[in-house]
Amino acid sequence: MNGGAVFGGMDAGGHEQVIYCHNPDIGLRAIVAIHDTTLGPALGGLRMWPYDDEGAALTDVLRLSRGMTYKNALAGLEHGGGKAVIIGDPAVDRTEARMRCFGRFLDTLGGRYITAEDVGMTAADMEYILQETPWVTGTHEYRGGSGDPSPFTAQGAVAGIRACLRERFGHDRIGDAGYAVQGAGHVGTELIKRLRDHDARVFVCDVDPARVQHAVDEYGCVPVDSDGLFDTGAEVFVPCALGGVINPTTLPRLRCDIVAGAANNQLSTTDEGDELDRLGIVYAPDYAINAGGVMNVSLEMQGYSAERAHAMAERIEDTMTAIFARARRDGIPTWLAADRLAEARIAERATLRSTAPGTPAGAMQVPSGRH
Ligand code: NAD
């Protein structure tokens, strides 16, 4: 992508600001994209990935930051959407110097963008960033952080599944359905644990055999391979691994009634979302059902409370119910209903901003207890 493509990409996605961060001595090349701060300072993760070129990194950060605007809006957060990417291989490029350098660049934004852990990052990297700026979440508990978000993501997903069951079967008894879980990683395992607490039948598949074994030994799941995953007879398909899992190859194989899991970007394109709707399969829009994690980290900026984070994650059940109601009212697929609800909240807040004085969006006080 050439330089002229930056404004083009921003125009197409409706982005507010893109910041390039470059320190050749340290070898840091990072891009921060702030999509929309109508609801408040942008919040979204920092990803490190060995992009083929900077055009690919820009495309990714523009896409991801826009997604965060929708996710944060629907989650009811006082945050807009943003994201950052560092071009590099996490296996070798995740150094203290680079992370602290990124932290210094982040500090210059004065809280317009707040970062968090994403693909390729660890809590330890967030700690390095915290050395340089308070505008980082997902640090360890002893630093006033919220720790691993996965339990909150899983809790929110279970709350969302209850709404899906009601929509499809008219009841919300978790234990009365079977679940085919793809991916027994951090969030998958937390979800499995909660489903098994209800004595649900849970099938599990992971490319890592040790993770499958753990789910079998610890929680009594039934192991299946990636092919068998579609033939379990489970009513609920639960993607908790990679994106793009609902695609033209997998769609004809789906025999489930509900698709509801924590993975990001489950639909390879929105066409698949339309097709799920046509097939009568209830689809829980991914960014709505997996928002428990971002709800959790957002509380760090206000003084963290696990109790509040749990209560917020439970609200995902209501959000999902509202999505289904909107989809029915407008005769549209659920992915589009979620988008419309998110856009409506942003539009309402934009109106509010023009009529009432208050804290300007995008500006924030340094959170207490940090620096
Ligand atoms: P993770 O890396 O801990 O777990 C992912 C698991 O998926 C791993 O065990 C991996 O071996 C497995 N996997 C990869 N490819 C697979 C395949 N083709 N088939 C079966 N298993 C496969 O990651 P995580 O934190 O558990 O996140 C899982 C998904 O949920 C991701 O899409 C992530 O973006 C999303 N998500 C996670 C959180 C969170 O709080 N952890 C929050 C929101 C969204």
Short mmCIF file of C-alpha atoms and ligand atoms in Angstrom, two decimals:
data_model
loop_
_atom_site.label_atom_id
_atom_site.label_comp_id
_atom_site.label_asym_id
_atom_site.label_seq_id
_atom_site.Cartn_x
_atom_site.Cartn_y
_atom_site.Cartn_z
CA MET A 1 0.00 0.00 0.00
CA ASN A 2 1.52 3.38 -0.90
CA GLY A 3 1.42 6.51 1.23
CA GLY A 4 -1.67 7.88 -0.53
CA ALA A 5 -3.56 4.79 0.54
CA VAL A 6 -3.51 5.90 4.19
CA PHE A 7 -6.08 8.66 3.78
CA GLY A 8 -8.00 6.45 1.37
CA GLY A 9 -8.20 3.67 3.95
CA MET A 10 -9.16 6.15 6.68
CA ASP A 11 -11.88 7.63 4.48
CA ALA A 12 -13.29 4.22 3.67
CA GLY A 13 -13.40 3.12 7.31
CA GLY A 14 -14.28 6.48 8.85
CA HIS A 15 -11.10 6.63 10.95
CA GLU A 16 -10.12 9.67 12.97
CA GLN A 17 -6.37 9.29 13.24
CA VAL A 18 -3.48 7.04 12.29
CA ILE A 19 -0.11 7.38 13.98
CA TYR A 20 3.12 5.83 12.72
CA CYS A 21 5.74 5.14 15.40
CA HIS A 22 9.28 4.57 14.19
CA ASN A 23 12.56 4.14 16.04
CA PRO A 24 15.18 2.64 13.69
CA ASP A 25 17.80 2.33 16.46
CA ILE A 26 15.55 0.02 18.45
CA GLY A 27 13.89 -1.51 15.42
CA LEU A 28 10.35 -0.44 16.31
CA ARG A 29 7.81 0.01 13.54
CA ALA A 30 4.31 0.39 14.91
CA ILE A 31 1.01 1.82 13.72
CA VAL A 32 -1.77 3.05 15.99
CA ALA A 33 -5.23 3.54 14.49
CA ILE A 34 -7.88 5.49 16.34
CA HIS A 35 -11.19 4.81 14.67
CA ASP A 36 -13.79 6.74 16.64
CA THR A 37 -13.76 8.51 20.01
CA THR A 38 -17.40 9.58 20.15
CA LEU A 39 -18.00 7.34 23.17
CA GLY A 40 -14.67 8.10 24.84
CA PRO A 41 -10.96 7.35 24.53
CA ALA A 42 -10.19 4.56 22.09
CA LEU A 43 -9.56 1.17 23.71
CA GLY A 44 -8.20 -1.90 21.95
CA GLY A 45 -5.34 -4.35 21.90
CA LEU A 46 -1.77 -4.21 20.68
CA ARG A 47 -0.80 -6.96 18.26
CA MET A 48 2.66 -8.03 17.11
CA TRP A 49 2.70 -9.86 13.81
CA PRO A 50 5.28 -10.47 11.04
CA TYR A 51 3.30 -8.62 8.37
CA ASP A 52 4.61 -9.02 4.82
CA ASP A 53 4.84 -5.25 4.46
CA GLU A 54 3.60 -2.07 6.10
CA GLY A 55 0.58 -1.97 3.79
CA ALA A 56 -0.63 -5.25 5.28
CA ALA A 57 -0.05 -3.87 8.78
CA LEU A 58 -2.04 -0.73 7.96
CA THR A 59 -4.91 -2.73 6.48
CA ASP A 60 -5.04 -4.90 9.59
CA VAL A 61 -4.91 -2.05 12.11
CA LEU A 62 -7.61 -0.10 10.26
CA ARG A 63 -9.88 -3.16 10.21
CA LEU A 64 -9.24 -4.10 13.82
CA SER A 65 -9.66 -0.59 15.23
CA ARG A 66 -13.00 -0.18 13.47
CA GLY A 67 -14.11 -3.50 14.94
CA MET A 68 -13.25 -2.22 18.42
CA THR A 69 -15.55 0.79 17.97
CA TYR A 70 -18.47 -1.58 17.39
CA LYS A 71 -17.46 -3.95 20.15
CA ASN A 72 -17.00 -1.24 22.78
CA ALA A 73 -20.21 0.50 21.75
CA LEU A 74 -22.32 -2.63 22.02
CA ALA A 75 -20.64 -3.58 25.28
CA GLY A 76 -21.94 -0.32 26.74
CA LEU A 77 -18.43 0.99 27.43
CA GLU A 78 -17.39 4.61 27.62
CA HIS A 79 -14.75 3.91 25.02
CA GLY A 80 -14.28 4.33 21.33
CA GLY A 81 -12.32 1.97 19.13
CA GLY A 82 -8.60 1.80 18.51
CA LYS A 83 -5.92 -0.74 17.91
CA ALA A 84 -2.15 -0.87 17.47
CA VAL A 85 0.16 -3.19 15.58
CA ILE A 86 3.88 -3.69 15.81
CA ILE A 87 5.52 -5.18 12.73
CA GLY A 88 7.64 -8.06 14.00
CA ASP A 89 7.88 -11.67 14.99
CA PRO A 90 6.80 -12.13 18.62
CA ALA A 91 9.23 -15.03 19.00
CA VAL A 92 12.25 -12.75 18.54
CA ASP A 93 11.14 -9.10 18.43
CA ARG A 94 9.30 -8.82 21.74
CA THR A 95 12.07 -6.99 23.59
CA GLU A 96 11.92 -4.70 26.61
CA ALA A 97 13.39 -1.83 24.54
CA ARG A 98 10.75 -2.12 21.84
CA MET A 99 7.90 -2.38 24.30
CA ARG A 100 9.09 0.59 26.31
CA CYS A 101 9.68 2.55 23.13
CA PHE A 102 6.11 1.83 22.09
CA GLY A 103 5.01 2.94 25.57
CA ARG A 104 6.73 6.30 25.06
CA PHE A 105 4.96 6.86 21.76
CA LEU A 106 1.69 5.85 23.39
CA ASP A 107 2.24 8.39 26.15
CA THR A 108 2.38 11.22 23.62
CA LEU A 109 -1.28 10.51 22.76
CA GLY A 110 -2.30 11.58 26.26
CA GLY A 111 -4.91 8.85 26.70
CA ARG A 112 -6.69 9.18 23.36
CA TYR A 113 -5.77 5.54 22.81
CA ILE A 114 -5.50 2.97 25.62
CA THR A 115 -3.77 -0.25 24.78
CA ALA A 116 -4.17 -3.86 25.93
CA GLU A 117 -2.79 -7.33 25.25
CA ASP A 118 -3.59 -8.92 21.90
CA VAL A 119 -2.08 -11.57 19.62
CA GLY A 120 1.68 -11.96 20.17
CA MET A 121 1.69 -10.02 23.44
CA THR A 122 1.86 -11.06 27.08
CA ALA A 123 1.05 -9.41 30.41
CA ALA A 124 4.81 -8.93 30.86
CA ASP A 125 4.88 -6.74 27.74
CA MET A 126 2.09 -4.62 29.16
CA GLU A 127 4.25 -4.19 32.26
CA TYR A 128 7.07 -2.75 30.14
CA ILE A 129 4.64 -0.35 28.52
CA LEU A 130 3.39 0.63 31.98
CA GLN A 131 6.93 1.75 32.82
CA GLU A 132 6.48 4.53 30.28
CA THR A 133 2.79 5.41 30.29
CA PRO A 134 -0.39 4.83 32.35
CA TRP A 135 -2.46 4.28 29.20
CA VAL A 136 -2.24 0.51 29.26
CA THR A 137 -4.54 -2.21 30.62
CA GLY A 138 -4.14 -5.94 31.18
CA THR A 139 -1.24 -5.63 33.58
CA HIS A 140 -0.81 -7.97 36.54
CA GLU A 141 -3.15 -7.75 39.50
CA TYR A 142 -0.42 -6.48 41.84
CA ARG A 143 -0.03 -3.46 39.54
CA GLY A 144 -3.72 -2.63 39.84
CA GLY A 145 -4.44 -4.55 36.66
CA SER A 146 -7.18 -7.07 36.03
CA GLY A 147 -5.09 -10.13 35.08
CA ASP A 148 -6.27 -12.77 32.62
CA PRO A 149 -9.52 -11.68 30.89
CA SER A 150 -10.43 -15.22 29.77
CA PRO A 151 -12.70 -16.12 32.73
CA PHE A 152 -14.75 -12.97 32.11
CA THR A 153 -14.92 -13.65 28.39
CA ALA A 154 -16.12 -17.18 29.13
CA GLN A 155 -18.67 -15.97 31.66
CA GLY A 156 -20.06 -13.50 29.12
CA ALA A 157 -20.19 -16.21 26.47
CA VAL A 158 -22.23 -18.47 28.72
CA ALA A 159 -24.61 -15.58 29.41
CA GLY A 160 -24.90 -15.07 25.65
CA ILE A 161 -25.51 -18.77 25.07
CA ARG A 162 -28.47 -18.64 27.47
CA ALA A 163 -30.07 -15.99 25.27
CA CYS A 164 -29.34 -18.10 22.17
CA LEU A 165 -30.98 -21.16 23.74
CA ARG A 166 -34.09 -19.12 24.57
CA GLU A 167 -34.18 -17.76 21.04
CA ARG A 168 -33.92 -21.19 19.46
CA PHE A 169 -35.53 -23.57 21.96
CA GLY A 170 -37.57 -21.36 24.29
CA HIS A 171 -35.53 -22.34 27.37
CA ASP A 172 -32.16 -21.31 28.78
CA ARG A 173 -31.03 -24.55 30.42
CA ILE A 174 -27.34 -24.82 29.53
CA GLY A 175 -27.23 -28.48 30.56
CA ASP A 176 -29.99 -29.50 28.16
CA ALA A 177 -27.86 -28.91 25.06
CA GLY A 178 -24.69 -30.40 23.61
CA TYR A 179 -21.70 -28.24 22.70
CA ALA A 180 -18.92 -28.75 20.14
CA VAL A 181 -16.03 -26.55 21.27
CA GLN A 182 -13.29 -25.70 18.79
CA GLY A 183 -10.18 -24.59 20.67
CA ALA A 184 -9.40 -25.49 24.29
CA GLY A 185 -7.05 -22.59 24.95
CA HIS A 186 -7.46 -19.88 27.56
CA VAL A 187 -11.04 -18.95 26.89
CA GLY A 188 -12.13 -22.34 25.52
CA THR A 189 -11.08 -24.11 28.70
CA GLU A 190 -12.83 -21.56 30.91
CA LEU A 191 -15.96 -21.99 28.84
CA ILE A 192 -15.78 -25.78 28.97
CA LYS A 193 -15.48 -25.62 32.74
CA ARG A 194 -18.67 -23.55 32.98
CA LEU A 195 -20.61 -25.75 30.55
CA ARG A 196 -19.60 -28.86 32.46
CA ASP A 197 -20.74 -27.21 35.72
CA HIS A 198 -24.21 -27.59 34.19
CA ASP A 199 -23.50 -31.23 33.24
CA ALA A 200 -23.75 -30.35 29.55
CA ARG A 201 -22.41 -32.76 26.92
CA VAL A 202 -19.22 -31.15 25.66
CA PHE A 203 -17.16 -32.27 22.66
CA VAL A 204 -13.74 -30.73 22.29
CA CYS A 205 -11.28 -30.33 19.44
CA ASP A 206 -7.87 -28.65 19.45
CA VAL A 207 -4.82 -28.88 17.19
CA ASP A 208 -2.81 -29.27 20.39
CA PRO A 209 -3.46 -32.82 21.72
CA ALA A 210 -2.31 -31.85 25.23
CA ARG A 211 -5.11 -29.28 25.48
CA VAL A 212 -7.69 -31.85 24.41
CA GLN A 213 -6.35 -34.33 26.95
CA HIS A 214 -6.59 -31.72 29.68
CA ALA A 215 -10.24 -31.07 28.82
CA VAL A 216 -10.94 -34.81 28.83
CA ASP A 217 -9.12 -35.55 32.10
CA GLU A 218 -10.15 -32.45 33.99
CA TYR A 219 -13.71 -31.89 32.80
CA GLY A 220 -14.86 -35.15 31.22
CA CYS A 221 -15.22 -33.80 27.68
CA VAL A 222 -15.52 -36.06 24.65
CA PRO A 223 -12.53 -35.64 22.28
CA VAL A 224 -13.14 -35.21 18.55
CA ASP A 225 -10.84 -34.40 15.65
CA SER A 226 -11.33 -31.38 13.40
CA ASP A 227 -13.38 -33.43 10.98
CA GLY A 228 -15.53 -35.02 13.65
CA LEU A 229 -16.27 -31.63 15.14
CA PHE A 230 -19.08 -31.14 12.62
CA ASP A 231 -20.67 -34.55 13.20
CA THR A 232 -21.17 -34.59 16.97
CA GLY A 233 -24.89 -33.89 16.88
CA ALA A 234 -24.29 -31.05 19.36
CA GLU A 235 -26.88 -28.31 19.17
CA VAL A 236 -24.35 -25.54 19.79
CA PHE A 237 -21.15 -24.99 17.82
CA VAL A 238 -18.70 -23.02 19.96
CA PRO A 239 -15.76 -21.46 18.06
CA CYS A 240 -12.96 -20.59 20.48
CA ALA A 241 -9.92 -20.81 18.22
CA LEU A 242 -9.24 -18.86 15.06
CA GLY A 243 -11.19 -16.43 12.90
CA GLY A 244 -12.87 -17.33 9.60
CA VAL A 245 -14.20 -20.65 10.91
CA ILE A 246 -17.60 -20.10 9.30
CA ASN A 247 -16.68 -20.16 5.61
CA PRO A 248 -17.95 -21.68 2.34
CA THR A 249 -16.24 -25.00 3.20
CA THR A 250 -17.54 -25.38 6.77
CA LEU A 251 -21.02 -23.92 6.25
CA PRO A 252 -22.50 -26.92 4.42
CA ARG A 253 -21.16 -29.15 7.19
CA LEU A 254 -22.84 -27.33 10.06
CA ARG A 255 -25.62 -29.41 11.63
CA CYS A 256 -26.06 -27.24 14.69
CA ASP A 257 -28.90 -24.97 15.80
CA ILE A 258 -26.71 -22.26 17.27
CA VAL A 259 -23.23 -20.82 16.61
CA ALA A 260 -22.04 -19.08 19.78
CA GLY A 261 -18.42 -18.87 20.82
CA ALA A 262 -15.66 -16.50 21.90
CA ALA A 263 -13.43 -16.49 18.80
CA ASN A 264 -13.02 -13.18 16.99
CA ASN A 265 -14.05 -12.70 13.34
CA GLN A 266 -15.85 -16.05 13.07
CA LEU A 267 -17.51 -15.23 9.75
CA SER A 268 -15.12 -15.23 6.81
CA THR A 269 -17.43 -12.64 5.22
CA THR A 270 -20.86 -11.27 6.10
CA ASP A 271 -22.26 -13.50 3.33
CA GLU A 272 -21.78 -16.39 5.74
CA GLY A 273 -23.77 -14.47 8.36
CA ASP A 274 -26.58 -14.07 5.84
CA GLU A 275 -26.43 -17.76 5.01
CA LEU A 276 -26.60 -18.81 8.68
CA ASP A 277 -29.73 -16.71 8.96
CA ARG A 278 -31.22 -18.31 5.86
CA LEU A 279 -30.48 -21.78 7.27
CA GLY A 280 -32.25 -20.89 10.51
CA ILE A 281 -29.07 -21.24 12.59
CA VAL A 282 -28.98 -18.72 15.43
CA TYR A 283 -25.69 -16.82 15.21
CA ALA A 284 -24.39 -14.90 18.22
CA PRO A 285 -22.36 -12.04 16.71
CA ASP A 286 -18.80 -12.68 17.87
CA TYR A 287 -17.93 -9.20 19.05
CA ALA A 288 -21.09 -9.06 21.16
CA ILE A 289 -20.77 -12.43 22.86
CA ASN A 290 -17.01 -12.22 23.51
CA ALA A 291 -17.00 -8.73 25.07
CA GLY A 292 -16.50 -9.95 28.66
CA GLY A 293 -12.74 -9.54 28.31
CA VAL A 294 -12.79 -5.95 27.12
CA MET A 295 -15.41 -5.09 29.74
CA ASN A 296 -13.00 -6.43 32.34
CA VAL A 297 -9.97 -4.43 31.19
CA SER A 298 -12.02 -1.26 30.70
CA LEU A 299 -12.63 -1.20 34.45
CA GLU A 300 -8.91 -0.79 35.10
CA MET A 301 -9.21 2.82 33.99
CA GLN A 302 -11.81 3.48 36.72
CA GLY A 303 -10.31 1.49 39.59
CA TYR A 304 -10.65 -2.21 39.02
CA SER A 305 -13.40 -4.31 40.61
CA ALA A 306 -13.77 -7.99 39.71
CA GLU A 307 -17.30 -7.93 41.12
CA ARG A 308 -18.31 -5.21 38.65
CA ALA A 309 -16.59 -7.05 35.81
CA HIS A 310 -18.63 -10.18 36.56
CA ALA A 311 -21.84 -8.16 36.68
CA MET A 312 -21.01 -6.53 33.34
CA ALA A 313 -20.26 -9.87 31.69
CA GLU A 314 -23.70 -11.13 32.75
CA ARG A 315 -25.28 -8.23 30.85
CA ILE A 316 -24.23 -9.88 27.59
CA GLU A 317 -27.36 -12.01 27.92
CA ASP A 318 -29.50 -8.86 27.62
CA THR A 319 -27.40 -7.53 24.76
CA MET A 320 -27.87 -10.75 22.84
CA THR A 321 -31.62 -10.68 23.52
CA ALA A 322 -31.74 -7.11 22.17
CA ILE A 323 -29.86 -8.21 19.04
CA PHE A 324 -32.37 -10.99 18.38
CA ALA A 325 -35.28 -8.61 18.90
CA ARG A 326 -33.77 -6.09 16.49
CA ALA A 327 -33.08 -8.80 13.91
CA ARG A 328 -36.70 -9.94 14.09
CA ARG A 329 -38.07 -6.41 13.98
CA ASP A 330 -36.06 -5.42 10.91
CA GLY A 331 -36.04 -8.84 9.24
CA ILE A 332 -32.24 -8.84 9.11
CA PRO A 333 -29.48 -11.28 10.12
CA THR A 334 -28.08 -11.00 13.63
CA TRP A 335 -24.64 -9.76 12.53
CA LEU A 336 -26.32 -6.74 10.95
CA ALA A 337 -28.64 -6.19 13.90
CA ALA A 338 -25.58 -6.01 16.17
CA ASP A 339 -23.93 -3.45 13.88
CA ARG A 340 -27.09 -1.33 13.83
CA LEU A 341 -27.42 -1.35 17.62
CA ALA A 342 -23.78 -0.30 17.99
CA GLU A 343 -24.15 2.45 15.39
CA ALA A 344 -27.34 3.69 17.07
CA ARG A 345 -25.58 4.09 20.42
CA ILE A 346 -22.73 6.03 18.82
CA ALA A 347 -25.14 8.26 16.90
CA GLU A 348 -27.14 9.01 20.05
CA ARG A 349 -24.00 9.89 21.95
CA ALA A 350 -22.77 12.13 19.14
CA THR A 351 -26.01 14.10 19.48
CA LEU A 352 -25.56 14.31 23.24
CA ARG A 353 -22.04 15.62 22.81
CA SER A 354 -23.23 18.49 20.68
CA THR A 355 -25.90 19.57 23.19
CA ALA A 356 -24.30 19.13 26.62
CA PRO A 357 -20.93 20.22 27.95
CA GLY A 358 -18.79 17.52 29.56
CA THR A 359 -15.44 15.83 29.33
CA PRO A 360 -14.35 16.10 25.72
CA ALA A 361 -14.30 12.68 24.09
CA GLY A 362 -10.78 11.46 23.61
CA ALA A 363 -9.41 13.26 26.66
CA MET A 364 -9.07 11.47 29.96
CA GLN A 365 -7.59 12.01 33.37
CA VAL A 366 -4.64 9.81 34.31
CA PRO A 367 -6.25 6.89 36.17
CA SER A 368 -5.69 6.92 39.92
CA GLY A 369 -3.06 4.52 41.21
CA ARG A 370 -1.05 4.67 38.01
CA HIS A 371 2.09 6.83 37.98
P1 NAD B 1 -5.48 -19.36 22.96
O1 NAD B 1 -4.33 -19.20 22.04
O2 NAD B 1 -5.23 -19.53 24.42
O3 NAD B 1 -6.39 -20.61 22.49
C1 NAD B 1 -6.66 -20.89 21.17
C2 NAD B 1 -6.69 -22.42 21.05
O4 NAD B 1 -7.14 -22.76 19.76
C3 NAD B 1 -5.32 -23.07 21.23
O5 NAD B 1 -5.42 -24.11 22.18
C4 NAD B 1 -4.99 -23.60 19.84
O6 NAD B 1 -4.20 -24.77 19.87
C5 NAD B 1 -6.37 -23.87 19.30
N1 NAD B 1 -6.47 -23.93 17.85
C6 NAD B 1 -5.83 -23.18 16.93
N2 NAD B 1 -6.23 -23.54 15.69
C7 NAD B 1 -7.14 -24.51 15.85
C8 NAD B 1 -7.92 -25.27 14.95
N3 NAD B 1 -7.83 -25.10 13.62
N4 NAD B 1 -8.76 -26.21 15.46
C9 NAD B 1 -8.85 -26.40 16.78
N5 NAD B 1 -8.15 -25.69 17.68
C10 NAD B 1 -7.30 -24.76 17.22
O7 NAD B 1 -6.42 -18.09 22.68
P2 NAD B 1 -7.64 -17.58 23.56
O8 NAD B 1 -7.21 -16.43 24.38
O9 NAD B 1 -8.31 -18.73 24.21
O10 NAD B 1 -8.59 -16.99 22.42
C11 NAD B 1 -9.35 -17.84 21.59
C12 NAD B 1 -10.19 -17.00 20.64
O11 NAD B 1 -11.07 -16.15 21.39
C13 NAD B 1 -9.39 -16.06 19.74
O12 NAD B 1 -10.08 -15.91 18.52
C14 NAD B 1 -9.42 -14.75 20.50
O13 NAD B 1 -9.23 -13.64 19.65
C15 NAD B 1 -10.83 -14.79 21.05
N6 NAD B 1 -11.03 -13.96 22.24
C16 NAD B 1 -10.40 -14.28 23.40
C17 NAD B 1 -10.61 -13.50 24.53
C18 NAD B 1 -9.95 -13.83 25.85
O14 NAD B 1 -10.35 -13.27 26.87
N7 NAD B 1 -9.00 -14.74 25.89
C19 NAD B 1 -11.47 -12.37 24.47
C20 NAD B 1 -12.12 -12.10 23.26
C21 NAD B 1 -11.90 -12.90 22.15
#
